Coordinates of C-alpha atoms and ligand atoms in Angstrom, one line a residue:
X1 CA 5.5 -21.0 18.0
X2 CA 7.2 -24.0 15.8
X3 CA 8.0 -23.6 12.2
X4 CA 5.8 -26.9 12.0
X5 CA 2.6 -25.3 13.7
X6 CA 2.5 -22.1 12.0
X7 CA -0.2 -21.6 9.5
X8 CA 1.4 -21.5 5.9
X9 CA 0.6 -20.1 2.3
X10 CA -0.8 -23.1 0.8
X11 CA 0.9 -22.4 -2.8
X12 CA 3.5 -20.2 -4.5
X13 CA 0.2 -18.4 -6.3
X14 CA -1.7 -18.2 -3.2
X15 CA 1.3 -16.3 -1.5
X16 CA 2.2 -14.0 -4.4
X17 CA -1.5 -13.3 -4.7
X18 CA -1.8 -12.7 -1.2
X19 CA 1.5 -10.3 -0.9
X20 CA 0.2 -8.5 -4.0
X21 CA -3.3 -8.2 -3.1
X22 CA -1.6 -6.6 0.5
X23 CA 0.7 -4.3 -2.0
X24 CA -2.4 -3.5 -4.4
X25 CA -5.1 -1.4 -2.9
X26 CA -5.7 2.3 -2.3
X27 CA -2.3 3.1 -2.6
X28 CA -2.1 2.3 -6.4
X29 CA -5.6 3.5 -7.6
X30 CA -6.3 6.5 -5.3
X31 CA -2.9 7.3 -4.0
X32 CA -0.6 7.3 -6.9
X33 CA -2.6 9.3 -9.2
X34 CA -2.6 11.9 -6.5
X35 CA 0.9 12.0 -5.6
X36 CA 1.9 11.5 -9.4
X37 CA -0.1 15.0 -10.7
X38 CA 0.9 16.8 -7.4
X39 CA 4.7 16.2 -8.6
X40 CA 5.0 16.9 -12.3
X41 CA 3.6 13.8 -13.4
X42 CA 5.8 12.4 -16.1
X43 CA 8.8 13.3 -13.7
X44 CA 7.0 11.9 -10.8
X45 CA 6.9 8.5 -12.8
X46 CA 10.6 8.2 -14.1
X47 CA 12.0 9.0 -10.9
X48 CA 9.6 6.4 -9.2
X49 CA 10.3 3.4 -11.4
X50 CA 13.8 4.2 -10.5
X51 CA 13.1 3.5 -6.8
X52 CA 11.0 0.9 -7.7
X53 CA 14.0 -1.0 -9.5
X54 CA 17.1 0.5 -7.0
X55 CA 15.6 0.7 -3.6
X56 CA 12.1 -1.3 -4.0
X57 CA 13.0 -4.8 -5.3
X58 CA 16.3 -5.5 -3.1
X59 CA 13.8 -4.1 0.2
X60 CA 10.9 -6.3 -0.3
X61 CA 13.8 -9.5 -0.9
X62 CA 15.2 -8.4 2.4
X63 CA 11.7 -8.3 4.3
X64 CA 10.3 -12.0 2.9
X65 CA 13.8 -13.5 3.7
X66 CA 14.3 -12.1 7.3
X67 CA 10.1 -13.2 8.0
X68 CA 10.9 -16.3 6.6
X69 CA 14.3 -17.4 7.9
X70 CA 12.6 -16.7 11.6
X71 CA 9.5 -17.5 10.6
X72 CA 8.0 -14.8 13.5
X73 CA 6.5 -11.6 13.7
X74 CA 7.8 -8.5 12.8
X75 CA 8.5 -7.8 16.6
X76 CA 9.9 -11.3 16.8
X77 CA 12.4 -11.7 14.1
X78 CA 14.5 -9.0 16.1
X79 CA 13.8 -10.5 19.3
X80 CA 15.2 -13.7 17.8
X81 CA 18.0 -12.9 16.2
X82 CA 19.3 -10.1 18.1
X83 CA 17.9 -10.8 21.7
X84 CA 19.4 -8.1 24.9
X85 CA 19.8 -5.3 21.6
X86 CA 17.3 -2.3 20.6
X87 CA 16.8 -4.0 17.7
X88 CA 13.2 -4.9 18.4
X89 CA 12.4 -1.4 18.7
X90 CA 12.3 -1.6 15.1
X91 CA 9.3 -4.2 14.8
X92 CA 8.0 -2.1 17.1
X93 CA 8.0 1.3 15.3
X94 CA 6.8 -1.4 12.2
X95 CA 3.6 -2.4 14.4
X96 CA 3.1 1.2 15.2
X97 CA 3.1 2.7 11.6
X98 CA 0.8 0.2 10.6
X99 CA -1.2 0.9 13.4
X100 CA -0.9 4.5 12.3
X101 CA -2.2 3.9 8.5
X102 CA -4.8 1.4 9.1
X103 CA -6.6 4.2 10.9
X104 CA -6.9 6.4 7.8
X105 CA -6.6 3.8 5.2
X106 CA -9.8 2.2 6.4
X107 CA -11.7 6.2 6.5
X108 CA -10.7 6.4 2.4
X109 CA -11.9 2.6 2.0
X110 CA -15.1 3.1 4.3
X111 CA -15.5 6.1 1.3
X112 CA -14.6 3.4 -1.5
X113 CA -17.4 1.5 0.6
X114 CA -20.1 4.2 0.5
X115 CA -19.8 4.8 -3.4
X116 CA -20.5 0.9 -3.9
X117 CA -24.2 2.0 -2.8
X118 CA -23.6 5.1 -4.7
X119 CA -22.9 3.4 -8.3
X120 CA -25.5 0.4 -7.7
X121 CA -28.5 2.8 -6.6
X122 CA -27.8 4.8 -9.7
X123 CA -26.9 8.1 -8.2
X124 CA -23.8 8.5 -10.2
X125 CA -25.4 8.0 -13.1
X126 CA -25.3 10.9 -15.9
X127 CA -24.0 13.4 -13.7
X128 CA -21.5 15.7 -14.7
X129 CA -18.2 16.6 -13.0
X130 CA -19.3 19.1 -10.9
X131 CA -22.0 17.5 -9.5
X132 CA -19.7 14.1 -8.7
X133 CA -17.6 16.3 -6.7
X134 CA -20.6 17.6 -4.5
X135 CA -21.3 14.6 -4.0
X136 CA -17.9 13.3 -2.9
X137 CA -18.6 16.2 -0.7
X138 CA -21.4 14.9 0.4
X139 CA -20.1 11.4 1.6
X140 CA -16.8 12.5 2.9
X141 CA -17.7 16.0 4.6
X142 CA -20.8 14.4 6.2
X143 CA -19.8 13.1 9.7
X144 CA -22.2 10.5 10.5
X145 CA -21.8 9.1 6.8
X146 CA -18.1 8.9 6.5
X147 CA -17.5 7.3 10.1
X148 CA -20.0 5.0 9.7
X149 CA -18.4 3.6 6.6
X150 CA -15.0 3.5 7.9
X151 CA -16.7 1.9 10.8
X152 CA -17.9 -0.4 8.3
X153 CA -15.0 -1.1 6.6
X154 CA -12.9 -1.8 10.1
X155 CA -14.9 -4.2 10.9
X156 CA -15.0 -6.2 7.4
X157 CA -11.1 -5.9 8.5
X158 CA -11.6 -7.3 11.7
X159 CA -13.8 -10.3 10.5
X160 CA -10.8 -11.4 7.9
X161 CA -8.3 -11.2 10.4
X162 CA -10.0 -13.4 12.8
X163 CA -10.8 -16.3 10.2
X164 CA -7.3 -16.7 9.9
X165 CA -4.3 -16.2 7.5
X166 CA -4.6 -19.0 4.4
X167 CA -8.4 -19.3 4.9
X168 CA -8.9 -15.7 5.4
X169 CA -6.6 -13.9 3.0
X170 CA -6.0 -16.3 0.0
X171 CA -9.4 -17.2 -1.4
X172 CA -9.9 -13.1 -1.8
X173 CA -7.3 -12.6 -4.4
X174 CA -7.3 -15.3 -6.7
X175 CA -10.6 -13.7 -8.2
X176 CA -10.0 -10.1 -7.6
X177 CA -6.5 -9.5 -9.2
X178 CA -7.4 -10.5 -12.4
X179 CA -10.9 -8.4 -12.0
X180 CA -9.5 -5.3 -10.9
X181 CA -7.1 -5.1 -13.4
X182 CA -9.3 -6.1 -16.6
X183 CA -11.6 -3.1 -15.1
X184 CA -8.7 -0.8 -15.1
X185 CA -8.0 -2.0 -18.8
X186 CA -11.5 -1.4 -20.0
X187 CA -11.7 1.9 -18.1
X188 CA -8.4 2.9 -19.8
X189 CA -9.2 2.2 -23.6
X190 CA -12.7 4.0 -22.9
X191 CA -10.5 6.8 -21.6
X192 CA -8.0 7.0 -24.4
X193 CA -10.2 7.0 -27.0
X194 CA -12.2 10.4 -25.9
X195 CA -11.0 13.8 -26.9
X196 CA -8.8 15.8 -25.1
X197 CA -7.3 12.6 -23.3
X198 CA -3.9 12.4 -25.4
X199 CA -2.8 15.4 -23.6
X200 CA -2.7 14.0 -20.3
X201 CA -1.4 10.7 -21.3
X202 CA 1.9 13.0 -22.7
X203 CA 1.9 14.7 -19.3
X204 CA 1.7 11.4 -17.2
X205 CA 4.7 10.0 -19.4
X206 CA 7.0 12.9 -20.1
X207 CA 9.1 13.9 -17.9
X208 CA 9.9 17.6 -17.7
X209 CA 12.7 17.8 -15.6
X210 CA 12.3 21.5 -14.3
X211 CA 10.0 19.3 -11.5
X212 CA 12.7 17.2 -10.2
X213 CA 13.3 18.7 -6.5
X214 CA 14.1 16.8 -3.0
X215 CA 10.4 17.0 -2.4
X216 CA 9.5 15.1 -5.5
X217 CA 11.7 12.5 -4.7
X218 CA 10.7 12.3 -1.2
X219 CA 7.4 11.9 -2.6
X220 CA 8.3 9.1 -5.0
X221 CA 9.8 7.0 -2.0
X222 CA 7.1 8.1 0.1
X223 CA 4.9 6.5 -2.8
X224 CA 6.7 3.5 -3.3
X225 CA 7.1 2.7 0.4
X226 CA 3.5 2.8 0.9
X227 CA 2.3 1.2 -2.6
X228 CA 4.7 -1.6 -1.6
X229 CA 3.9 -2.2 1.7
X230 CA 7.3 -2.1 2.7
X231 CA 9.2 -0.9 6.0
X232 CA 6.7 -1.2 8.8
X233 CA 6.9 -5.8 8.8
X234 CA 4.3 -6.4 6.5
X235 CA 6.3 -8.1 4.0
X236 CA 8.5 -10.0 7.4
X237 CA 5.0 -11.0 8.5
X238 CA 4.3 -12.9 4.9
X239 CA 7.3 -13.8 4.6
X240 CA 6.7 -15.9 8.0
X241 CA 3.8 -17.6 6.6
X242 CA 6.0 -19.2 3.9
X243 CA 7.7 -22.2 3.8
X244 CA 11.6 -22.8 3.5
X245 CA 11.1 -23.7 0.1
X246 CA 9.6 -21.3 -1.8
X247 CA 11.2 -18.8 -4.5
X248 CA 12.0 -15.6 -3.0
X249 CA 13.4 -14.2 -6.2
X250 CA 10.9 -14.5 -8.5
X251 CA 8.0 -14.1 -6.4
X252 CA 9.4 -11.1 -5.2
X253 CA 9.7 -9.6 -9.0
X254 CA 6.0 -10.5 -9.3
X255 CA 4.7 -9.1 -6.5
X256 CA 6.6 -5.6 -7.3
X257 CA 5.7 -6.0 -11.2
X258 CA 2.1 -6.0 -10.0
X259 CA 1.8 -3.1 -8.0
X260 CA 3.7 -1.2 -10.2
X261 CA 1.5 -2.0 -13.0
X262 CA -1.9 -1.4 -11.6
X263 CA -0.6 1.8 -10.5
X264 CA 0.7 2.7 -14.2
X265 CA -2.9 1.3 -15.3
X266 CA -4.8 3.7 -12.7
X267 CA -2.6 7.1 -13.4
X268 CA -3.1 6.5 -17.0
X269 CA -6.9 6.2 -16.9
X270 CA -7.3 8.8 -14.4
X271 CA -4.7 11.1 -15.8
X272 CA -6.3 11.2 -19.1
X273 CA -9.6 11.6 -17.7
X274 CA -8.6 14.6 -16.2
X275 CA -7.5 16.5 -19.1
X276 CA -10.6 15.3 -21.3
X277 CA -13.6 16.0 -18.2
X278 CA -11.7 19.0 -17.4
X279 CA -11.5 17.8 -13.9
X280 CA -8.9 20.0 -11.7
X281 CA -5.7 18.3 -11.2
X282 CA -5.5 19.4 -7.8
X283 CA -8.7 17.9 -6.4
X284 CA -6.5 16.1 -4.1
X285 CA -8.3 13.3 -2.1
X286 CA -11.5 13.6 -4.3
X287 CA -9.3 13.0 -7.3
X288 CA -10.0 9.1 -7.9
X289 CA -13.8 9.3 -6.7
X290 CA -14.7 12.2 -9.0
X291 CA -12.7 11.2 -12.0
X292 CA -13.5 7.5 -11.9
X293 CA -17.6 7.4 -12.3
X294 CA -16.8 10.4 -14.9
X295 CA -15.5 7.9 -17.1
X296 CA -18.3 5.0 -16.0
X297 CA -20.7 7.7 -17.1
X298 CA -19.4 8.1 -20.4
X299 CA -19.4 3.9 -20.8
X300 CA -22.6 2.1 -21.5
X301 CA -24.2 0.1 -18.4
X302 CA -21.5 2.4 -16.7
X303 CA -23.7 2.0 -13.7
X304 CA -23.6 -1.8 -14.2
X305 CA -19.3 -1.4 -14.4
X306 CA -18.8 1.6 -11.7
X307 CA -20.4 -1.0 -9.3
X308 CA -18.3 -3.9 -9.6
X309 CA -15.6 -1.4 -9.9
X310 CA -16.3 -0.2 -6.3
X311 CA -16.9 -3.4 -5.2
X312 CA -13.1 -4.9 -6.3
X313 CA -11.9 -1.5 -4.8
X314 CA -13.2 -2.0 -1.9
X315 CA -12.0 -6.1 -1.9
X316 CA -8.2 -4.4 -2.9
X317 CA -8.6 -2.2 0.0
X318 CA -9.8 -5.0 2.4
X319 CA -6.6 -7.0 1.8
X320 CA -4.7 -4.5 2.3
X321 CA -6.0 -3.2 5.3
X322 CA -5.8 -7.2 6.6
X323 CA -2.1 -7.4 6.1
X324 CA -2.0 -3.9 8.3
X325 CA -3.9 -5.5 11.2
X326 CA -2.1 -9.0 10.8
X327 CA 1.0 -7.0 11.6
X328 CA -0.4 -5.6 14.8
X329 CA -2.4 -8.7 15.6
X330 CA 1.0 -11.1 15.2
X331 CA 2.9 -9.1 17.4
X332 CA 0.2 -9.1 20.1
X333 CA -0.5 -12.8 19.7
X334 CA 3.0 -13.6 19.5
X335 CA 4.9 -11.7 21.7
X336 CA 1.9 -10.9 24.1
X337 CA 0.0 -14.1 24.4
X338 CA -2.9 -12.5 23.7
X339 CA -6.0 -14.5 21.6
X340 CA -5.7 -14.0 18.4
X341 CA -9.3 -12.9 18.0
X342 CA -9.0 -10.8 21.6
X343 CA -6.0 -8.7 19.4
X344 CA -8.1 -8.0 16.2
X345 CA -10.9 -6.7 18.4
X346 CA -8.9 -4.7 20.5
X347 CA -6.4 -3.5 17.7
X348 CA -9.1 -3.2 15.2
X349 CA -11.1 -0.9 17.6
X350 CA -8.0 1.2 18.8
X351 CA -7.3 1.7 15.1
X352 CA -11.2 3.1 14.2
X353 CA -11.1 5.6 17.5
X354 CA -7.9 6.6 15.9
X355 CA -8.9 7.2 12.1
X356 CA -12.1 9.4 13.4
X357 CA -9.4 12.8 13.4
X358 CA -8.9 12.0 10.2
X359 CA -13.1 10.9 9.0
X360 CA -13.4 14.5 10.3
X361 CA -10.6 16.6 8.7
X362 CA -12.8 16.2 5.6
X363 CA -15.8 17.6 7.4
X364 CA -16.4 19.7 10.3
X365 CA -12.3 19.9 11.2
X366 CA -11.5 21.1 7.8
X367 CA -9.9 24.2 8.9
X368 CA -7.5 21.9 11.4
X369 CA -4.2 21.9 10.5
X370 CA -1.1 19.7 11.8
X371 CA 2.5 20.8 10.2
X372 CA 0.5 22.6 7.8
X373 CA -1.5 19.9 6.7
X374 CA -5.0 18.5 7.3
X375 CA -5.5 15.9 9.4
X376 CA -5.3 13.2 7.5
X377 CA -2.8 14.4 5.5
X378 CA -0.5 15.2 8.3
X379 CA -1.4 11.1 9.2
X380 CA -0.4 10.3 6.0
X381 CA 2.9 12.4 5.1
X382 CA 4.1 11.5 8.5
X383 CA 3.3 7.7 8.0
X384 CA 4.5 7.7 4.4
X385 CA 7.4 9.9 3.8
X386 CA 9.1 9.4 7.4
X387 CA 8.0 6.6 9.4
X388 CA 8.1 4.0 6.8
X389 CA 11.2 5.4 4.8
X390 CA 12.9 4.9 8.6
X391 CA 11.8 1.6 9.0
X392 CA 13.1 0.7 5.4
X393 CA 16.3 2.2 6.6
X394 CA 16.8 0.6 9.7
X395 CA 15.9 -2.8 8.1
X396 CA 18.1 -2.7 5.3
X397 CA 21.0 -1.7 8.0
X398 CA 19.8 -4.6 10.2
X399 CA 19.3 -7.2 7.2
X400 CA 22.8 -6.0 5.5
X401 CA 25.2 -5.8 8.7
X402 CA 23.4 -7.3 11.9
X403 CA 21.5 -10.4 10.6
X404 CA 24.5 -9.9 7.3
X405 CA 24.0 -9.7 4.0
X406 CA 25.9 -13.4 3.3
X407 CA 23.0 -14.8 5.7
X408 CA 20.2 -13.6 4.0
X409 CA 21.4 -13.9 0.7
X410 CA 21.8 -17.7 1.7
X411 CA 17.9 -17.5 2.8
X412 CA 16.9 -15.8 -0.7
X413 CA 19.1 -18.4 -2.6
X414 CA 17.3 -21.9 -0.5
X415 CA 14.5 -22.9 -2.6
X416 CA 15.3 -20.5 -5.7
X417 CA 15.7 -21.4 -9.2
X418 CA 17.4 -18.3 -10.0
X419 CA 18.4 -15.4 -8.3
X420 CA 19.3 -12.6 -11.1
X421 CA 22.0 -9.9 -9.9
X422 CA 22.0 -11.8 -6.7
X423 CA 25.6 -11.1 -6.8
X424 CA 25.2 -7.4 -6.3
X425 CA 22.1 -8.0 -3.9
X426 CA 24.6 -7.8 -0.7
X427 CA 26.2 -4.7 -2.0
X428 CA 22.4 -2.7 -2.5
X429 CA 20.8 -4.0 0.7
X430 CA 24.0 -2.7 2.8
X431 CA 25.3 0.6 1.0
X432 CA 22.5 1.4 -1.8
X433 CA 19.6 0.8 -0.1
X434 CA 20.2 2.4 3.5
X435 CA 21.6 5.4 1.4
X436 CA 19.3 6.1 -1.2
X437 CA 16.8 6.2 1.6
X438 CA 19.3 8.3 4.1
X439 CA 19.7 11.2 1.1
X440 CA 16.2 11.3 -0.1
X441 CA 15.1 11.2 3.8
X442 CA 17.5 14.2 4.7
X443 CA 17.3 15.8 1.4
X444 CA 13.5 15.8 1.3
X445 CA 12.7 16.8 4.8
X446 CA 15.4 19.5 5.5
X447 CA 13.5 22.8 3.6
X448 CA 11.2 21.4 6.5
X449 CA 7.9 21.7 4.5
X450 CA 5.0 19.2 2.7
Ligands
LIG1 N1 0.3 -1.2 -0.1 C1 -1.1 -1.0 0.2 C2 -1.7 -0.1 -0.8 O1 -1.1 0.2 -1.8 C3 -1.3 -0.4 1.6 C4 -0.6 -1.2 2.6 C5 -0.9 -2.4 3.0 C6 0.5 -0.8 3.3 N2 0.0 -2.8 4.0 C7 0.8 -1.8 4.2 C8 1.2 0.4 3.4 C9 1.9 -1.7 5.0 C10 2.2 0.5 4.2 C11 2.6 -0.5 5.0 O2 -2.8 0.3 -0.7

């Protein structure tokens, strides 16, 4: 396909809204907090802004400036660039990862879905915290319930996808953003100012370094890899949409300064509102849907708020969950010929069959274990914290020393105003990058457990 004919952001805003609304979504607000009080909390959050500034920022450059310089898929930028090599097996492990957490990224949003109706029929109202875990229970465990919303919500996905990518993806953030996080800011002074919460705001920002283990920081990157949307061609796919002149530098700090913020916002309301509802800390996947309407309950017209919450959540989720299929459905159109609209059915379908193991695990397949883990946390440790750290890895190697650093730094420098530390850019994609990732990788995995 010609650079002329491919469908392109139609403003700086409407791609870093776009790109942030794919980065924002359940991995900031239900994700993070999890991960964060799983791993020591303030420790969690030091060691993650670190990654976020080291490894995070140079990566997501790398990824807009190799989708835009081709201006292909993620399977397609290899094929291009490095035709006759392996290399391509890299966009392919990107379109398979994706493939991987679109299946259980839509069975979390299809619960995000169900507690919509939930908040706007009332239900949540005025009940305490043991009752709003029942009946997180009661959504999730409940077969016919949970995999009809993440049937739902898969085909929501679907529908985007096929309406195409600037009419389709950018007229959803330019509202939502803003929403979502003026929610979160409300939610988080109402949380603040209730007893008990101080605690938990000094144990979400100090760090107490007895925590700090390989596993923690395989976590962390886990975390940022998957809040960021990075190492799987999400980013290469953007990019591809963009045209030669746009700022790569700057709208690469926005998008990563978002993310990072909303997640900050949500692990300091829901943090908080742990300590001061006396909500466990370990409540794992429950942990934003029970902690959340606690705090709607405590606001007035909570009902009123804990609906449009829902509703932005779910919104987040959706583009998100888009920018997963996009990958999958680029590739296929691209490099298979296939209808656009043929791939998102097919993929879209493929991806829901896929995600039931994991609608399950929180139901009848409880007791199912993979590598120690329930289902869909096996799906999501081996997607996170191995699949997409190696795809980071093996782009930052193929950015910094196949495509080369001087090339792509020339692609990040064309159309920017400035490009701060773009001096030591070349240096970090080729020998930070790839070995931050390689030690925390080895490191993290070698006591061999979760
Ligand atoms: N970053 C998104 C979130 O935080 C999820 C997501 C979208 C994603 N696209 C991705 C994760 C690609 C990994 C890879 O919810």
């Amino acid at each position: 396909m010609s650079a002329e004919k491919r469908d392109h952001w139609q403003s700086r805003l409407g791609f870093i809204l776009a790109t942030a609304g794919a980065a924002i979504g359940l991995g900031n607000i239900w994700r993070f907090p999890i991960v964060a009080t799983q791993n020591g909390g303030g420790t969690f959050v030091v060691v993650y802004i670190l990654l976020v500034l080291l490894v995070g920022v140079p990566a997501v450059m790398a990824e807009v400036a190799l989708g835009r310089h081709c201006q292909r898929n993620c399977l397609g930028v290899f094929r291009m660039l490095t035709p006759c090599s392996k290399w391509p097996l890299v966009g392919a492990l990107g379109v398979a990862t994706s493939f991987l957490i679109l299946s259980y990224y839509s069975v979390i949003a299809g619960w995000a879905t169900g507690y919509v109706f939930l908040a706007a029929s009332g239900r949540l109202a005025s009940l305490g915290s043991e009752s709003l875990a029942r009946t997180f229970q009661a959504l999730a465990a409940e077969p016919a319930t949970a995999i009809s919303f993440h049937l739902a919500f898969m085909a929501m996905t679907v529908a985007v996808v096929i309406l195409g990518v600037a009419r389709g993806l950018e007229r959803w953030n330019r509202i939502l953003m803003p929403g979502l996080f003026l929610i979160l800011l409300v939610l988080l002074v109402r949380v603040w100012t209730l007893p008990g919460a101080a605690a938990g705001v000094a144990w979400f920002l100090r760090p107490d370094w007895s925590h700090l283990g390989p596993g923690t920081v395989l976590k962390a990157l886990g975390q940022l890899f998957f809040s960021l949307s990075l190492g799987m061609g999400a980013l290469i796919t953007y990019g591809s949409y963009r045209g030669r002149n746009s700022d790569i530098p700057s709208t690469s700090g926005w998008v990563v300064a978002a993310d990072t913020m909303v997640a900050l916002l949500a692990g300091l309301t829901i943090v908080p509102a742990l300590f001061a509802f006396g909500l466990p800390m370990e409540a794992g996947p429950s942990l934003t849907f029970v902690a959340i309407p606690a705090v709607f309950n405590a606001l007035p017209a909570g009902g009123l708020f804990g609906t449009i919450f829902f509703v932005m959540l779910v919104i987040a989720a959706l583009t998100s969950s888009i920018s997963m299929l996009e990958v999958v459905v680029a590739a296929l159109a691209e490099e298979r010929r296939m209808p656009r609209r043929a791939a998102a059915v097919l993929a879209g379908t493929a991806a829901f069959l896929l995600g039931i193991p994991s609608a399950l695990s929180q139901g009848p397949w409880n007791d199912m274990r993979l590598a120690g883990m329930p289902l869909l946390a096996a799906a999501d440790f081996l997607a996170s914290n191995i699949l997409l750290p190696l795809g980071g890895l093996l782009t930052a190697v193929y950015v910094g020393w196949v495509w080369g650093a001087r090339s792509a730094a020339d692609e990040i420098l064309q159309g920017a105003d400035r490009f701060p530390l773009g001096r030591l850019w070349p240096a970090a994609i080729r020998y930070l990058v790839p070995a931050a990732i390689a030690v925390v990788m080895v490191t993290g995995l070698l006591p061999g457990r979760g």
